[in-house]
PDB file of C-alpha atoms in Angstrom:
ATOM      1  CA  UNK O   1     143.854 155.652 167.084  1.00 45.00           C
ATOM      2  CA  UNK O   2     142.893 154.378 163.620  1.00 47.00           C
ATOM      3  CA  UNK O   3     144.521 150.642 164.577  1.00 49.00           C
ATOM      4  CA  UNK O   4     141.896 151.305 166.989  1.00 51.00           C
ATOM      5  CA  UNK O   5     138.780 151.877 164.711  1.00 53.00           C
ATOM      6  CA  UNK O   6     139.444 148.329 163.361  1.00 54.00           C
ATOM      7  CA  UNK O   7     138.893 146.863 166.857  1.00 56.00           C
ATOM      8  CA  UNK O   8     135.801 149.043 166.794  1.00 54.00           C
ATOM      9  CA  UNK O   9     134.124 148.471 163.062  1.00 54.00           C
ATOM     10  CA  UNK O  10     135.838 144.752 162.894  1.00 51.00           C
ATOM     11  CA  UNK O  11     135.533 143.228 165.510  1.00 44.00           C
ATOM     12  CA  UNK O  12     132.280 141.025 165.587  1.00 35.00           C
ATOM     13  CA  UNK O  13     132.078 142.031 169.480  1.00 34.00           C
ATOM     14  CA  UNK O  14     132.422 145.352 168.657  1.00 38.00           C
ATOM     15  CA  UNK O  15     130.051 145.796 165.843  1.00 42.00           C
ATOM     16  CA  UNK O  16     127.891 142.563 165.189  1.00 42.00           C
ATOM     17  CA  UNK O  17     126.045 142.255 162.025  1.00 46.00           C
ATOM     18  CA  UNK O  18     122.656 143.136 163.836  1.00 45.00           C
ATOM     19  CA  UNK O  19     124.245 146.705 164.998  1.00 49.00           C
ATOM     20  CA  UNK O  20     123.131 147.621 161.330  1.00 56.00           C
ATOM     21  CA  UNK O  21     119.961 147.820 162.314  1.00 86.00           C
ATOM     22  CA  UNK O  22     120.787 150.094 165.832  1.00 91.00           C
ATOM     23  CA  UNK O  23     119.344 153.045 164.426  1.00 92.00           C
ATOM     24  CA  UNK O  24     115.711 151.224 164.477  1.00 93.00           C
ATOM     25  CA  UNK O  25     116.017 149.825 167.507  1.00 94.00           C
ATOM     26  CA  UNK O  26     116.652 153.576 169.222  1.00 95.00           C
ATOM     27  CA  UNK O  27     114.076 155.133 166.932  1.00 94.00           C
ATOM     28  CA  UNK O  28     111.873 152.126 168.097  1.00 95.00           C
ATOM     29  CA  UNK O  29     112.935 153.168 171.973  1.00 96.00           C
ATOM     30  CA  UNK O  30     112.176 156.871 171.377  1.00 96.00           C
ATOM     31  CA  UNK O  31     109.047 155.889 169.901  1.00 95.00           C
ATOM     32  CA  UNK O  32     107.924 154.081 172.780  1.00 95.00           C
ATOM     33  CA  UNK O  33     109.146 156.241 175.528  1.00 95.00           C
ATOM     34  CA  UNK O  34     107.916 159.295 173.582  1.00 91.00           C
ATOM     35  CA  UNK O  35     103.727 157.994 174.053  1.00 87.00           C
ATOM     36  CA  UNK O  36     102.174 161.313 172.430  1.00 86.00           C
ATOM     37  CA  UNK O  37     105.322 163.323 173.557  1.00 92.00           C
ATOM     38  CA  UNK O  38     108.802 163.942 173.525  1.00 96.00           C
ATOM     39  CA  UNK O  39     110.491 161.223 175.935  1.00 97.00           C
ATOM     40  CA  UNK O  40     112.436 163.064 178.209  1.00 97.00           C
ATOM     41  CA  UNK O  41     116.440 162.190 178.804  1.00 97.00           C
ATOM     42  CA  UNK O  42     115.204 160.464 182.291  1.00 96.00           C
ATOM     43  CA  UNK O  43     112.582 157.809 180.892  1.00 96.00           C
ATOM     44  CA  UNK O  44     115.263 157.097 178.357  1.00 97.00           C
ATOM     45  CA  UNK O  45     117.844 156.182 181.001  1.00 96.00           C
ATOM     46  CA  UNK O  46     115.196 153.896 181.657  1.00 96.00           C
ATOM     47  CA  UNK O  47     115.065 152.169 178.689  1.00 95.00           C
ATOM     48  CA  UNK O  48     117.243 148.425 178.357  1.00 94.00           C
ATOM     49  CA  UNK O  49     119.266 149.681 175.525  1.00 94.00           C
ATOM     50  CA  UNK O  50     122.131 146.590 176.637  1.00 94.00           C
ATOM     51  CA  UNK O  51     124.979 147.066 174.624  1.00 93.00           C
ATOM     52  CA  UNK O  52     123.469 149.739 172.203  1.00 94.00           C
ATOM     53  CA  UNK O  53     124.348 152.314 175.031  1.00 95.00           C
ATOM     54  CA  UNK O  54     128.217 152.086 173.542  1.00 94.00           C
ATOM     55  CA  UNK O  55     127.045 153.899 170.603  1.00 94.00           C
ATOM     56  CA  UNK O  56     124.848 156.298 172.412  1.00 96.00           C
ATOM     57  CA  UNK O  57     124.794 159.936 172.844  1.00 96.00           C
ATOM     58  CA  UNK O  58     123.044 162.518 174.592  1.00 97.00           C
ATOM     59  CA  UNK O  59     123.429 166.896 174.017  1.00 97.00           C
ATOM     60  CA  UNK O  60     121.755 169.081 176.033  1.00 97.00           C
ATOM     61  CA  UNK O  61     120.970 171.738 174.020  1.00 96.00           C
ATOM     62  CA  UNK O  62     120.946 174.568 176.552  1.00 95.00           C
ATOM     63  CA  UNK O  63     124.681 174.387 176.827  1.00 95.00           C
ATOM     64  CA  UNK O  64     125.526 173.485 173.297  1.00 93.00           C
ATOM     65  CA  UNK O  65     127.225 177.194 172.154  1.00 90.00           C
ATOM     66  CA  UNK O  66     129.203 176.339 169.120  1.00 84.00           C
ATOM     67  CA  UNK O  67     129.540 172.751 169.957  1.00 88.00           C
ATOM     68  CA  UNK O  68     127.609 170.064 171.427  1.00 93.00           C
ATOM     69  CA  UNK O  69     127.599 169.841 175.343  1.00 95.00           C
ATOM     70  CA  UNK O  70     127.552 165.936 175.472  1.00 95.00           C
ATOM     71  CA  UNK O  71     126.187 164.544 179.027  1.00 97.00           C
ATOM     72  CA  UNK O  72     126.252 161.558 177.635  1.00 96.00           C
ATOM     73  CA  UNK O  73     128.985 159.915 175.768  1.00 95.00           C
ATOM     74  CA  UNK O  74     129.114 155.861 175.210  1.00 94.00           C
ATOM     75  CA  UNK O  75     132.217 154.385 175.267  1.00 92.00           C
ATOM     76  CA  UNK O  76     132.562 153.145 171.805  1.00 89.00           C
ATOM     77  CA  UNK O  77     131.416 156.179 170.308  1.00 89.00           C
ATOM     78  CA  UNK O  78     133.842 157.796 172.595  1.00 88.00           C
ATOM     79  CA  UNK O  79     136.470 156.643 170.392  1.00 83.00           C
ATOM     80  CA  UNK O  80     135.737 158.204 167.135  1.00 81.00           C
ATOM     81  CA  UNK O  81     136.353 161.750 168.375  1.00 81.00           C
ATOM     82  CA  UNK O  82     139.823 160.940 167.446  1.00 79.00           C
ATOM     83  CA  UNK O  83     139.093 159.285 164.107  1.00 78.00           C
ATOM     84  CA  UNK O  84     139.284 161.979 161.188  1.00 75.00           C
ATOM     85  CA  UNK O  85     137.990 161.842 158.202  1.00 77.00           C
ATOM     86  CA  UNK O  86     139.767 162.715 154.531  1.00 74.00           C
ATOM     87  CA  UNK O  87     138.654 166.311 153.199  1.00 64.00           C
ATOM     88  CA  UNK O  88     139.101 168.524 150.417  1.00 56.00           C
ATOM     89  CA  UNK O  89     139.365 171.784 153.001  1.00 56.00           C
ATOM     90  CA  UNK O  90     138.989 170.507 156.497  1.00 59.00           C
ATOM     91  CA  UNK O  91     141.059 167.896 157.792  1.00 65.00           C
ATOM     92  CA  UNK O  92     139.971 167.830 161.305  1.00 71.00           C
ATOM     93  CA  UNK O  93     136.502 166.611 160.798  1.00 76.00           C
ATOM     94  CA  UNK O  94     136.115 163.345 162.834  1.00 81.00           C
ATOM     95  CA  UNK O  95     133.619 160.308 162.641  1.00 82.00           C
ATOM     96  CA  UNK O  96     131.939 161.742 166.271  1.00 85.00           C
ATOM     97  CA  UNK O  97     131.375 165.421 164.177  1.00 87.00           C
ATOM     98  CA  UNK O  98     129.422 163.060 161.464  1.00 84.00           C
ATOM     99  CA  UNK O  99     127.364 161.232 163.933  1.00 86.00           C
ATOM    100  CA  UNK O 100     126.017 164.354 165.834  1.00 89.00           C
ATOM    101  CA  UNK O 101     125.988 166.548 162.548  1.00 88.00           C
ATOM    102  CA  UNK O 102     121.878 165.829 162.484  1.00 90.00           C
ATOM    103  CA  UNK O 103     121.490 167.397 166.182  1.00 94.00           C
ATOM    104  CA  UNK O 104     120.334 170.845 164.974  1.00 94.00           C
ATOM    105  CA  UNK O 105     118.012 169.300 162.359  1.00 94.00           C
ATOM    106  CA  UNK O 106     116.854 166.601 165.043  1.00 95.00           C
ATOM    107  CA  UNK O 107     115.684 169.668 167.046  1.00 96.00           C
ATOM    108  CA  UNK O 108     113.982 172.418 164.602  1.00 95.00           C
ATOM    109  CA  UNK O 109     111.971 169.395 163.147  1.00 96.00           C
ATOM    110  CA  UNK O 110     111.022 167.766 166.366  1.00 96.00           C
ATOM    111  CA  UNK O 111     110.992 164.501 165.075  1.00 95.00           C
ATOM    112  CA  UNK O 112     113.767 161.793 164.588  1.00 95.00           C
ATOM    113  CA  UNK O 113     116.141 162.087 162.013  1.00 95.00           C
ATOM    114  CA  UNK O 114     118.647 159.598 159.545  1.00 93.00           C
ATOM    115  CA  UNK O 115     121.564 160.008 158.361  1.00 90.00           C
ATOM    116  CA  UNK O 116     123.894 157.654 155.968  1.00 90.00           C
ATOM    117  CA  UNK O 117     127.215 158.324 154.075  1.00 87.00           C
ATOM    118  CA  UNK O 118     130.137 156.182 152.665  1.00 86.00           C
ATOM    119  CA  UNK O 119     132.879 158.324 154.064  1.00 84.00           C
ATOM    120  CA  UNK O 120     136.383 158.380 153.840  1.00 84.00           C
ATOM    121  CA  UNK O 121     139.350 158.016 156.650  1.00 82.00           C
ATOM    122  CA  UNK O 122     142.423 160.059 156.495  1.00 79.00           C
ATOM    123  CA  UNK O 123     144.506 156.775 155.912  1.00 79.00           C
ATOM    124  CA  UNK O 124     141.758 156.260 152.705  1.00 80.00           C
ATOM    125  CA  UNK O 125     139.256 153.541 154.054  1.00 82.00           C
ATOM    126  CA  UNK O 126     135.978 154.113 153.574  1.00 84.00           C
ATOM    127  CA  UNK O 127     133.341 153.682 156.425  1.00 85.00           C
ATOM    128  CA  UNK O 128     129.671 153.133 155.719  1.00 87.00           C
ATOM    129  CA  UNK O 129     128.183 155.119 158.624  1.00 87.00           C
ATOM    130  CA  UNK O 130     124.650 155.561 160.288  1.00 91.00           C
ATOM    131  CA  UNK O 131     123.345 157.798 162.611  1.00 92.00           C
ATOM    132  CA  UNK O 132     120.024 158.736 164.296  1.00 95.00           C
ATOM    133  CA  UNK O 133     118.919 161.402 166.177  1.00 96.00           C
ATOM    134  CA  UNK O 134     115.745 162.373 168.107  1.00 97.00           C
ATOM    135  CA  UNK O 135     114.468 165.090 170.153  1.00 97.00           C
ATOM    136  CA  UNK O 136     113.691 164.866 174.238  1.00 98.00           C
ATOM    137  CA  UNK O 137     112.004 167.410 176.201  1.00 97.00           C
ATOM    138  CA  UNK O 138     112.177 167.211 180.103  1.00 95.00           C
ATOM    139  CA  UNK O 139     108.835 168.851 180.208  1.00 93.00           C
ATOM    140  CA  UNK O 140     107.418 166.555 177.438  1.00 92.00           C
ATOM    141  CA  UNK O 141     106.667 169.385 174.915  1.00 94.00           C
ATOM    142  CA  UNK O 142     109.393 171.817 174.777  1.00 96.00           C
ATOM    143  CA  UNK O 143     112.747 170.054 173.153  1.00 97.00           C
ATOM    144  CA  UNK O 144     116.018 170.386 175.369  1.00 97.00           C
ATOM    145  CA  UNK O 145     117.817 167.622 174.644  1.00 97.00           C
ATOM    146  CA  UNK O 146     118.569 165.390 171.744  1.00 98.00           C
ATOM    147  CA  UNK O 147     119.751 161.820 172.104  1.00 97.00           C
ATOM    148  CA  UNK O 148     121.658 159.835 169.397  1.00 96.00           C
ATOM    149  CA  UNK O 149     123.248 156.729 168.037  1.00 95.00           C
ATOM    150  CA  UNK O 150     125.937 155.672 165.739  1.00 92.00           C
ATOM    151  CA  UNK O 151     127.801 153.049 163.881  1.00 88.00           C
ATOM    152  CA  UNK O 152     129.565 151.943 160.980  1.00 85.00           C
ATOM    153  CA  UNK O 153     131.136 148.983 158.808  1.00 84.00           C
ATOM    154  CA  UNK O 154     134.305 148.961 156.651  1.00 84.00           C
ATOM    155  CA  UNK O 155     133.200 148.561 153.019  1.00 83.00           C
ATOM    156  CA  UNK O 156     135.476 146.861 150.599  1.00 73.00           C
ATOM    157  CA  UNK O 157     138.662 148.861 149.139  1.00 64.00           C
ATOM    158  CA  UNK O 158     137.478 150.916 146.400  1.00 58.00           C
ATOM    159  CA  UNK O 159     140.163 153.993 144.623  1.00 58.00           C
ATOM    160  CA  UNK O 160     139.556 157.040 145.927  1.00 56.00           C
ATOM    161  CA  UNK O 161     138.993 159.493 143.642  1.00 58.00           C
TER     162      UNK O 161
END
């Protein structure tokens, strides 16, 4: 799977320069579907995300016990469920568990939240890695749902302390 994350984070299909910036362009999204509410998961379906949908994700909170209930999943994103990171105690935290770690936080605030780390692969790369996520409410007002979206780069080789 890791020969895999290169195709993912190197690949200039996979993760073009602009994808830096794909955290604005969903917070711009939510910001516009919201109008004076919470957007609900439906008008964001409606929204022309184009290729940003591959780093998309969608919880319903409702049926999140212990772990996120994903009813949406893009494909790209997908992948990094098998990607884990390098830890002093916990060895099978992956780059998806980073990228919907702000779901809870996303959801008491009721408002969009950022996230940013350099973090560090079990084979010792490190991975500058974004995420976003934002509240949705099918009703508008109360929050069932958050959606999300994240990426990453390879940063140059640095020791590892």
């Amino acid at each position: 799977m890791l020969a895999d994350l290169v195709e993912i984070f190197d690949s200039s299909d996979a993760a073009p320069l602009s994808d830096r910036r794909l955290t604005r362009r969903m917070l711009d999204a939510w910001a516009q579907t919201a109008r004076g509410s919470f957007p609900s998961w439906g008008a964001m379906q409606r929204v022309d995300l184009g290729d940003d949908w591959n780093w998309t994700f969608v919880v319903d909170l409702r049926q999140s016990i212990g772990f996120p209930y994903f009813i949406y999943l893009g494909p790209r994103l997908a992948k990094l469920a098998d990607v884990h990171l390098s830890g002093a105690s916990d060895w099978t935290m992956s780059l998806l568990d980073k990228a919907t770690s702000q779901i809870d936080a996303a959801a008491r605030a009721g408002a969009p939240q950022f996230w940013e780390d350099e973090l560090i692969l079990c084979d010792r790369r490190r991975i500058q890695f974004r995420s976003m996520t934002a509240p949705l409410a099918e009703d508008g007002e109360t929050i069932s749902h958050v959606i999300g979206v994240a990426n990453g780069r390879f940063v140059e080789r640095r020791p590892v302390a």
